[in-house]
Amino acid sequence: MQSPIESYLRRLHAELSELRTGRPYQGIPAMAGADPEDFAICLATVDGYVYEVGDADTEFSIQSVSKPFTYGLALEDLGPEAVDEKIDVEPSGDAFNEISLAAGSGRPANAMINAGAIAATSLIKGSGGRKGFDRILSLYSDFAGRPLAVRESIYRSELRTGHRNRALAYLLRSFDVIERDPEQGLRNYFRQCSVMVNARDLALMAATLANGGTHPVTGKEVMGIDSIQRVLSVMMTCGMYDDAGSWTSAVGMPAKSGVGGGLLAVLPGQLGLAVYSPPLNDHGSSVRGVAASERMAADMELHFVRAARMGKSVIRERYDLTEAPSGVRHNDEATAVLAEHGHRAQILELNGDLLFAGAESMVRAVSALPDEVELVILDVRRVDEVGDVALTMLCELRDELAAARRRLVLIEAEGSIADAVATGRNDVPVFGTRNDAVEWAEEWLIAVHGARGLVPDVVQIPDFPAVGPLEPGQVAALEELMEERRYDDGQVIRRVGQKFGGIYFILSGKVATTSTQHGHRFRHATLGAGMTFGEIALGGDRGQSLRVTADGRVQLKVLSAEAIERLEQDTPELALSFWKAVARDAYTRVEQNFREAAVRERDQTLDE
Ligand code: GLN
């Protein structure tokens, strides 16, 4: 199934393809012919999943997107103090090729503008038998997770025409910011700008920055967290040159653009995103790149202020109906249907925050469920904070599932997610407890996969599982003692605190058991035809523990407390068999509860 994130990216890509302002970079002749129609958007998560739309394989020169990586290498090589002596960390507010050198020291304002970048590249020396540039190239390759290479024609073109950069290099040499032959550093800078990447590479490079320097796919530790912190800080304040302020307020992610049309942005701890589209704005940044970043930041709430809280894995546990059945006892046929098809209903328990990263991993997990899964039951009762992005994704998920004749089901106590998700064009059943959801799912599976009429509307006393072990004559004798009662929708059948009033057999319709906690009424379970209630009041002195109300019209037969007393006096043998049957029935349910508790306990052990 297509993930909602993928469909979102596709829509965004189609929409922004209409954006036709700007022009590919003309400053380097070999780049002037770039196809303005090329357009890719990629998003890589810190656990290594890559979403891509458009021309994600098309290569282009990395240009200034290289600057933060070389700056990081200089920090790793020399340490921050030595690098700071040569390059400051202050936003210049100037264009990328501005001559922003401090009066007196000649120190460039930061490593994201050309002056600072040429200085940073000049700081990289050869080591271990490898030339300075080879070390730069292999660092970029490690960030991308594949070997990258220089496009000679672009390198030579800039070497011939990059007079301003050459002037900058000599100026830096005159201030001793560059201490060696400026030509060497300049060439390496031009070479690093000519390294070819595609949008997927940039997204993974960004995701490696987001992941604290460890590549999400290869697992290689490419750079230390201290350098990453410095690099991302400078990207945040200076990465978008004279556009840094409005970028920070609109997008709020450290980013870097290049005149090749590439742009990457980093959401620390969560993801890297990249856009490729050659036409540039006045700042030398990709027009569609900026537009796509702004849109994604807003639509997916990626701005650092909103996305700050990073959720741990949002999926706490996943299991299907066969592993956690309801307390409802079914006849043999229906039981067989559930054994065969129970795996078609999957329950996913979510916890933590449903912001971008959490919602993304949740929809990815749902999208990856096998096609035979027909009911996706999300238990969101442990979810803390829910971003709008998560609600949008859940709505899309609901519609994608519906389109494939599958269904989303929610388990939620107070209903804020349900309010947003249950009211779309495809309805989403919402339940307050897992047991209710599971009962509903079982009925649904039996109705869809079983022969017709497997869930009976009316159950006669001899067919009740509770009296299963009794002889037919005994059952008939019991039924003699029962009185029939009818209730209308909403009528209370049993109140909390009432003493044992007998055993209630549901012939048709449904009853709901509820309790009040902290002023709220919680629904515990829905009991249907063939089920009994009232027995629990036998235990302890508190009497009836849950309120029982009719859910629609209900028809019951009651073996009252008085009738049972009479039974015990008049026919003790029958009474004994009856109590045996009741006890067996009760323990079947206890056992089911144990099984459910075991699932929960397993969760807790996993959490520790
Ligand atoms: N190689 C280009 C230059 O130095 C890089 C500029 C950029 O991408 N902003 O002019």
PDB file of C-alpha atoms in Angstrom, residues 351-539:
ATOM      1  CA  ASN A 351       2.527   5.325  22.826  1.00  0.00           C
ATOM      2  CA  GLY A 352       4.528   8.535  23.164  1.00  0.00           C
ATOM      3  CA  ASP A 353       4.051  11.585  20.983  1.00  0.00           C
ATOM      4  CA  LEU A 354       2.470  11.462  17.559  1.00  0.00           C
ATOM      5  CA  LEU A 355       4.483  14.262  15.987  1.00  0.00           C
ATOM      6  CA  PHE A 356       6.110  13.833  12.622  1.00  0.00           C
ATOM      7  CA  ALA A 357       8.582  11.082  13.464  1.00  0.00           C
ATOM      8  CA  GLY A 358       6.101   9.062  15.492  1.00  0.00           C
ATOM      9  CA  ALA A 359       3.323   9.421  12.961  1.00  0.00           C
ATOM     10  CA  GLU A 360       5.729   8.560  10.153  1.00  0.00           C
ATOM     11  CA  SER A 361       6.904   5.333  11.744  1.00  0.00           C
ATOM     12  CA  MET A 362       3.289   4.450  12.544  1.00  0.00           C
ATOM     13  CA  VAL A 363       1.992   4.942   8.995  1.00  0.00           C
ATOM     14  CA  ARG A 364       5.049   3.151   7.649  1.00  0.00           C
ATOM     15  CA  ALA A 365       4.308   0.151   9.852  1.00  0.00           C
ATOM     16  CA  VAL A 366       0.659   0.154   8.791  1.00  0.00           C
ATOM     17  CA  SER A 367       1.528   0.571   5.120  1.00  0.00           C
ATOM     18  CA  ALA A 368       3.860  -2.405   5.384  1.00  0.00           C
ATOM     19  CA  LEU A 369       1.235  -4.741   6.860  1.00  0.00           C
ATOM     20  CA  PRO A 370       0.514  -7.655   4.525  1.00  0.00           C
ATOM     21  CA  ASP A 371      -2.442  -7.177   2.179  1.00  0.00           C
ATOM     22  CA  GLU A 372      -4.437  -9.885   3.933  1.00  0.00           C
ATOM     23  CA  VAL A 373      -4.748  -7.662   7.002  1.00  0.00           C
ATOM     24  CA  GLU A 374      -8.230  -6.196   6.719  1.00  0.00           C
ATOM     25  CA  LEU A 375      -8.722  -4.480  10.060  1.00  0.00           C
ATOM     26  CA  VAL A 376      -6.051  -2.170  11.417  1.00  0.00           C
ATOM     27  CA  ILE A 377      -6.913  -1.485  15.041  1.00  0.00           C
ATOM     28  CA  LEU A 378      -4.928   1.391  16.517  1.00  0.00           C
ATOM     29  CA  ASP A 379      -4.926   1.533  20.287  1.00  0.00           C
ATOM     30  CA  VAL A 380      -4.063   5.206  20.884  1.00  0.00           C
ATOM     31  CA  ARG A 381      -4.923   5.351  24.572  1.00  0.00           C
ATOM     32  CA  ARG A 382      -1.285   5.769  25.589  1.00  0.00           C
ATOM     33  CA  VAL A 383      -0.503   8.492  23.066  1.00  0.00           C
ATOM     34  CA  ASP A 384       0.519  11.782  24.698  1.00  0.00           C
ATOM     35  CA  GLU A 385       0.784  14.665  22.293  1.00  0.00           C
ATOM     36  CA  VAL A 386      -0.826  14.581  18.865  1.00  0.00           C
ATOM     37  CA  GLY A 387       0.285  16.984  16.134  1.00  0.00           C
ATOM     38  CA  ASP A 388      -1.989  18.080  13.297  1.00  0.00           C
ATOM     39  CA  VAL A 389       0.371  16.245  10.982  1.00  0.00           C
ATOM     40  CA  ALA A 390      -0.530  12.978  12.685  1.00  0.00           C
ATOM     41  CA  LEU A 391      -4.257  13.644  12.307  1.00  0.00           C
ATOM     42  CA  THR A 392      -3.796  14.395   8.617  1.00  0.00           C
ATOM     43  CA  MET A 393      -1.783  11.221   8.170  1.00  0.00           C
ATOM     44  CA  LEU A 394      -4.378   9.166  10.028  1.00  0.00           C
ATOM     45  CA  CYS A 395      -7.138  10.549   7.789  1.00  0.00           C
ATOM     46  CA  GLU A 396      -5.107   9.642   4.726  1.00  0.00           C
ATOM     47  CA  LEU A 397      -4.390   6.243   6.156  1.00  0.00           C
ATOM     48  CA  ARG A 398      -8.124   5.729   6.771  1.00  0.00           C
ATOM     49  CA  ASP A 399      -8.916   6.631   3.147  1.00  0.00           C
ATOM     50  CA  GLU A 400      -6.062   4.580   1.672  1.00  0.00           C
ATOM     51  CA  LEU A 401      -7.204   1.585   3.701  1.00  0.00           C
ATOM     52  CA  ALA A 402     -10.837   2.120   2.691  1.00  0.00           C
ATOM     53  CA  ALA A 403      -9.839   2.301  -0.970  1.00  0.00           C
ATOM     54  CA  ALA A 404      -8.354  -1.174  -0.584  1.00  0.00           C
ATOM     55  CA  ARG A 405     -11.503  -2.428   1.229  1.00  0.00           C
ATOM     56  CA  ARG A 406      -9.684  -2.461   4.520  1.00  0.00           C
ATOM     57  CA  ARG A 407     -10.628  -0.601   7.660  1.00  0.00           C
ATOM     58  CA  LEU A 408      -9.098   1.548  10.318  1.00  0.00           C
ATOM     59  CA  VAL A 409     -10.463   1.047  13.844  1.00  0.00           C
ATOM     60  CA  LEU A 410      -9.588   3.177  16.871  1.00  0.00           C
ATOM     61  CA  ILE A 411      -9.379   2.446  20.554  1.00  0.00           C
ATOM     62  CA  GLU A 412      -9.392   5.735  22.383  1.00  0.00           C
ATOM     63  CA  ALA A 413     -10.752   6.809  25.743  1.00  0.00           C
ATOM     64  CA  GLU A 414     -11.396  10.511  25.472  1.00  0.00           C
ATOM     65  CA  GLY A 415     -11.766  10.840  21.713  1.00  0.00           C
ATOM     66  CA  SER A 416      -9.619  13.753  20.490  1.00  0.00           C
ATOM     67  CA  ILE A 417      -8.085  11.640  17.718  1.00  0.00           C
ATOM     68  CA  ALA A 418     -11.428  10.017  16.992  1.00  0.00           C
ATOM     69  CA  ASP A 419     -13.050  13.453  16.597  1.00  0.00           C
ATOM     70  CA  ALA A 420     -10.635  14.304  13.816  1.00  0.00           C
ATOM     71  CA  VAL A 421     -10.426  10.916  12.157  1.00  0.00           C
ATOM     72  CA  ALA A 422     -13.817   9.280  12.572  1.00  0.00           C
ATOM     73  CA  THR A 423     -15.728  11.996  10.750  1.00  0.00           C
ATOM     74  CA  GLY A 424     -14.350  11.708   7.231  1.00  0.00           C
ATOM     75  CA  ARG A 425     -15.866  10.181   4.148  1.00  0.00           C
ATOM     76  CA  ASN A 426     -14.962   6.733   5.431  1.00  0.00           C
ATOM     77  CA  ASP A 427     -16.230   5.971   8.883  1.00  0.00           C
ATOM     78  CA  VAL A 428     -13.928   4.659  11.572  1.00  0.00           C
ATOM     79  CA  PRO A 429     -15.396   2.592  14.398  1.00  0.00           C
ATOM     80  CA  VAL A 430     -14.177   3.923  17.742  1.00  0.00           C
ATOM     81  CA  PHE A 431     -14.137   1.928  20.978  1.00  0.00           C
ATOM     82  CA  GLY A 432     -13.311   2.902  24.515  1.00  0.00           C
ATOM     83  CA  THR A 433     -11.741  -0.396  25.450  1.00  0.00           C
ATOM     84  CA  ARG A 434      -9.732  -2.972  23.660  1.00  0.00           C
ATOM     85  CA  ASN A 435     -12.215  -5.651  24.536  1.00  0.00           C
ATOM     86  CA  ASP A 436     -15.020  -3.778  22.763  1.00  0.00           C
ATOM     87  CA  ALA A 437     -12.870  -3.301  19.691  1.00  0.00           C
ATOM     88  CA  VAL A 438     -11.825  -6.932  19.648  1.00  0.00           C
ATOM     89  CA  GLU A 439     -15.419  -8.141  20.028  1.00  0.00           C
ATOM     90  CA  TRP A 440     -16.459  -5.927  17.153  1.00  0.00           C
ATOM     91  CA  ALA A 441     -13.535  -7.129  15.040  1.00  0.00           C
ATOM     92  CA  GLU A 442     -14.377 -10.759  15.765  1.00  0.00           C
ATOM     93  CA  GLU A 443     -17.965 -10.241  14.704  1.00  0.00           C
ATOM     94  CA  TRP A 444     -16.781  -8.448  11.590  1.00  0.00           C
ATOM     95  CA  LEU A 445     -14.417 -11.278  10.631  1.00  0.00           C
ATOM     96  CA  ILE A 446     -17.065 -13.910  11.316  1.00  0.00           C
ATOM     97  CA  ALA A 447     -19.571 -11.965   9.217  1.00  0.00           C
ATOM     98  CA  VAL A 448     -17.131 -11.514   6.326  1.00  0.00           C
ATOM     99  CA  HIS A 449     -15.402 -14.895   6.346  1.00  0.00           C
ATOM    100  CA  GLY A 450     -17.940 -17.230   7.902  1.00  0.00           C
ATOM    101  CA  ALA A 451     -21.058 -18.775   6.495  1.00  0.00           C
ATOM    102  CA  ARG A 452     -24.168 -16.638   6.925  1.00  0.00           C
ATOM    103  CA  GLY A 453     -25.855 -16.573  10.282  1.00  0.00           C
ATOM    104  CA  LEU A 454     -22.820 -17.556  12.340  1.00  0.00           C
ATOM    105  CA  VAL A 455     -23.496 -14.805  14.837  1.00  0.00           C
ATOM    106  CA  PRO A 456     -26.973 -15.654  16.041  1.00  0.00           C
ATOM    107  CA  ASP A 457     -29.474 -12.922  16.796  1.00  0.00           C
ATOM    108  CA  VAL A 458     -31.299 -15.056  19.323  1.00  0.00           C
ATOM    109  CA  VAL A 459     -29.791 -17.736  21.548  1.00  0.00           C
ATOM    110  CA  GLN A 460     -32.012 -20.163  23.398  1.00  0.00           C
ATOM    111  CA  ILE A 461     -31.074 -21.280  26.908  1.00  0.00           C
ATOM    112  CA  PRO A 462     -29.925 -24.820  25.905  1.00  0.00           C
ATOM    113  CA  ASP A 463     -27.395 -23.216  23.529  1.00  0.00           C
ATOM    114  CA  PHE A 464     -25.720 -21.078  26.194  1.00  0.00           C
ATOM    115  CA  PRO A 465     -22.091 -22.093  26.732  1.00  0.00           C
ATOM    116  CA  ALA A 466     -22.642 -21.492  30.451  1.00  0.00           C
ATOM    117  CA  VAL A 467     -24.974 -24.497  30.680  1.00  0.00           C
ATOM    118  CA  GLY A 468     -22.923 -26.580  28.224  1.00  0.00           C
ATOM    119  CA  PRO A 469     -21.859 -29.270  30.727  1.00  0.00           C
ATOM    120  CA  LEU A 470     -25.454 -29.925  31.911  1.00  0.00           C
ATOM    121  CA  GLU A 471     -27.802 -32.687  30.756  1.00  0.00           C
ATOM    122  CA  PRO A 472     -30.721 -31.469  28.570  1.00  0.00           C
ATOM    123  CA  GLY A 473     -33.169 -32.410  31.334  1.00  0.00           C
ATOM    124  CA  GLN A 474     -31.221 -30.357  33.854  1.00  0.00           C
ATOM    125  CA  VAL A 475     -31.195 -27.370  31.515  1.00  0.00           C
ATOM    126  CA  ALA A 476     -34.955 -27.659  31.055  1.00  0.00           C
ATOM    127  CA  ALA A 477     -35.458 -27.771  34.804  1.00  0.00           C
ATOM    128  CA  LEU A 478     -33.336 -24.655  35.233  1.00  0.00           C
ATOM    129  CA  GLU A 479     -35.176 -22.828  32.496  1.00  0.00           C
ATOM    130  CA  GLU A 480     -38.440 -23.552  34.346  1.00  0.00           C
ATOM    131  CA  LEU A 481     -37.103 -21.481  37.231  1.00  0.00           C
ATOM    132  CA  MET A 482     -36.084 -18.526  35.086  1.00  0.00           C
ATOM    133  CA  GLU A 483     -38.166 -15.433  34.519  1.00  0.00           C
ATOM    134  CA  GLU A 484     -38.097 -13.527  31.276  1.00  0.00           C
ATOM    135  CA  ARG A 485     -37.418  -9.779  31.234  1.00  0.00           C
ATOM    136  CA  ARG A 486     -37.263  -7.130  28.532  1.00  0.00           C
ATOM    137  CA  TYR A 487     -35.454  -3.825  28.610  1.00  0.00           C
ATOM    138  CA  ASP A 488     -35.461  -0.801  26.318  1.00  0.00           C
ATOM    139  CA  ASP A 489     -32.406   1.055  25.098  1.00  0.00           C
ATOM    140  CA  GLY A 490     -30.543   2.783  27.933  1.00  0.00           C
ATOM    141  CA  GLN A 491     -32.484   1.144  30.758  1.00  0.00           C
ATOM    142  CA  VAL A 492     -30.338   0.176  33.713  1.00  0.00           C
ATOM    143  CA  ILE A 493     -30.453  -3.553  34.406  1.00  0.00           C
ATOM    144  CA  ARG A 494     -27.986  -3.767  37.275  1.00  0.00           C
ATOM    145  CA  ARG A 495     -26.690  -0.928  39.464  1.00  0.00           C
ATOM    146  CA  VAL A 496     -23.316  -0.708  41.143  1.00  0.00           C
ATOM    147  CA  GLY A 497     -23.467  -1.978  44.732  1.00  0.00           C
ATOM    148  CA  GLN A 498     -26.559  -4.159  44.320  1.00  0.00           C
ATOM    149  CA  LYS A 499     -26.167  -7.522  45.985  1.00  0.00           C
ATOM    150  CA  PHE A 500     -26.144 -10.705  43.943  1.00  0.00           C
ATOM    151  CA  GLY A 501     -29.417 -10.744  42.028  1.00  0.00           C
ATOM    152  CA  GLY A 502     -29.056 -13.963  40.106  1.00  0.00           C
ATOM    153  CA  ILE A 503     -27.586 -14.941  36.796  1.00  0.00           C
ATOM    154  CA  TYR A 504     -28.702 -13.095  33.677  1.00  0.00           C
ATOM    155  CA  PHE A 505     -28.826 -14.910  30.341  1.00  0.00           C
ATOM    156  CA  ILE A 506     -28.922 -12.638  27.249  1.00  0.00           C
ATOM    157  CA  LEU A 507     -31.333 -14.149  24.737  1.00  0.00           C
ATOM    158  CA  SER A 508     -31.150 -11.304  22.238  1.00  0.00           C
ATOM    159  CA  GLY A 509     -29.777  -7.781  21.969  1.00  0.00           C
ATOM    160  CA  LYS A 510     -26.817  -6.337  23.790  1.00  0.00           C
ATOM    161  CA  VAL A 511     -25.927  -4.925  27.173  1.00  0.00           C
ATOM    162  CA  ALA A 512     -23.089  -2.601  28.072  1.00  0.00           C
ATOM    163  CA  THR A 513     -21.105  -2.759  31.289  1.00  0.00           C
ATOM    164  CA  THR A 514     -19.769   0.576  32.505  1.00  0.00           C
ATOM    165  CA  SER A 515     -18.161   2.160  35.551  1.00  0.00           C
ATOM    166  CA  THR A 516     -17.539   5.695  36.727  1.00  0.00           C
ATOM    167  CA  GLN A 517     -14.002   6.844  37.460  1.00  0.00           C
ATOM    168  CA  HIS A 518     -13.025  10.433  38.173  1.00  0.00           C
ATOM    169  CA  GLY A 519     -16.447  11.581  37.049  1.00  0.00           C
ATOM    170  CA  HIS A 520     -16.199   9.850  33.645  1.00  0.00           C
ATOM    171  CA  ARG A 521     -18.205   6.865  32.593  1.00  0.00           C
ATOM    172  CA  PHE A 522     -16.098   4.133  31.023  1.00  0.00           C
ATOM    173  CA  ARG A 523     -17.473   1.365  28.895  1.00  0.00           C
ATOM    174  CA  HIS A 524     -15.953  -1.987  29.744  1.00  0.00           C
ATOM    175  CA  ALA A 525     -17.558  -4.536  27.533  1.00  0.00           C
ATOM    176  CA  THR A 526     -20.550  -5.201  25.397  1.00  0.00           C
ATOM    177  CA  LEU A 527     -22.169  -8.527  26.009  1.00  0.00           C
ATOM    178  CA  GLY A 528     -24.384 -10.129  23.404  1.00  0.00           C
ATOM    179  CA  ALA A 529     -26.766 -13.011  22.882  1.00  0.00           C
ATOM    180  CA  GLY A 530     -25.494 -16.226  24.426  1.00  0.00           C
ATOM    181  CA  MET A 531     -23.585 -14.504  27.202  1.00  0.00           C
ATOM    182  CA  THR A 532     -24.326 -14.200  30.901  1.00  0.00           C
ATOM    183  CA  PHE A 533     -23.700 -11.606  33.611  1.00  0.00           C
ATOM    184  CA  GLY A 534     -24.396 -11.036  37.281  1.00  0.00           C
ATOM    185  CA  GLU A 535     -22.073 -13.743  38.633  1.00  0.00           C
ATOM    186  CA  ILE A 536     -19.289 -11.376  39.626  1.00  0.00           C
ATOM    187  CA  ALA A 537     -21.509  -9.852  42.323  1.00  0.00           C
ATOM    188  CA  LEU A 538     -21.069 -13.177  44.131  1.00  0.00           C
ATOM    189  CA  GLY A 539     -17.508 -12.318  45.023  1.00  0.00           C
TER     190      GLY A 539
END
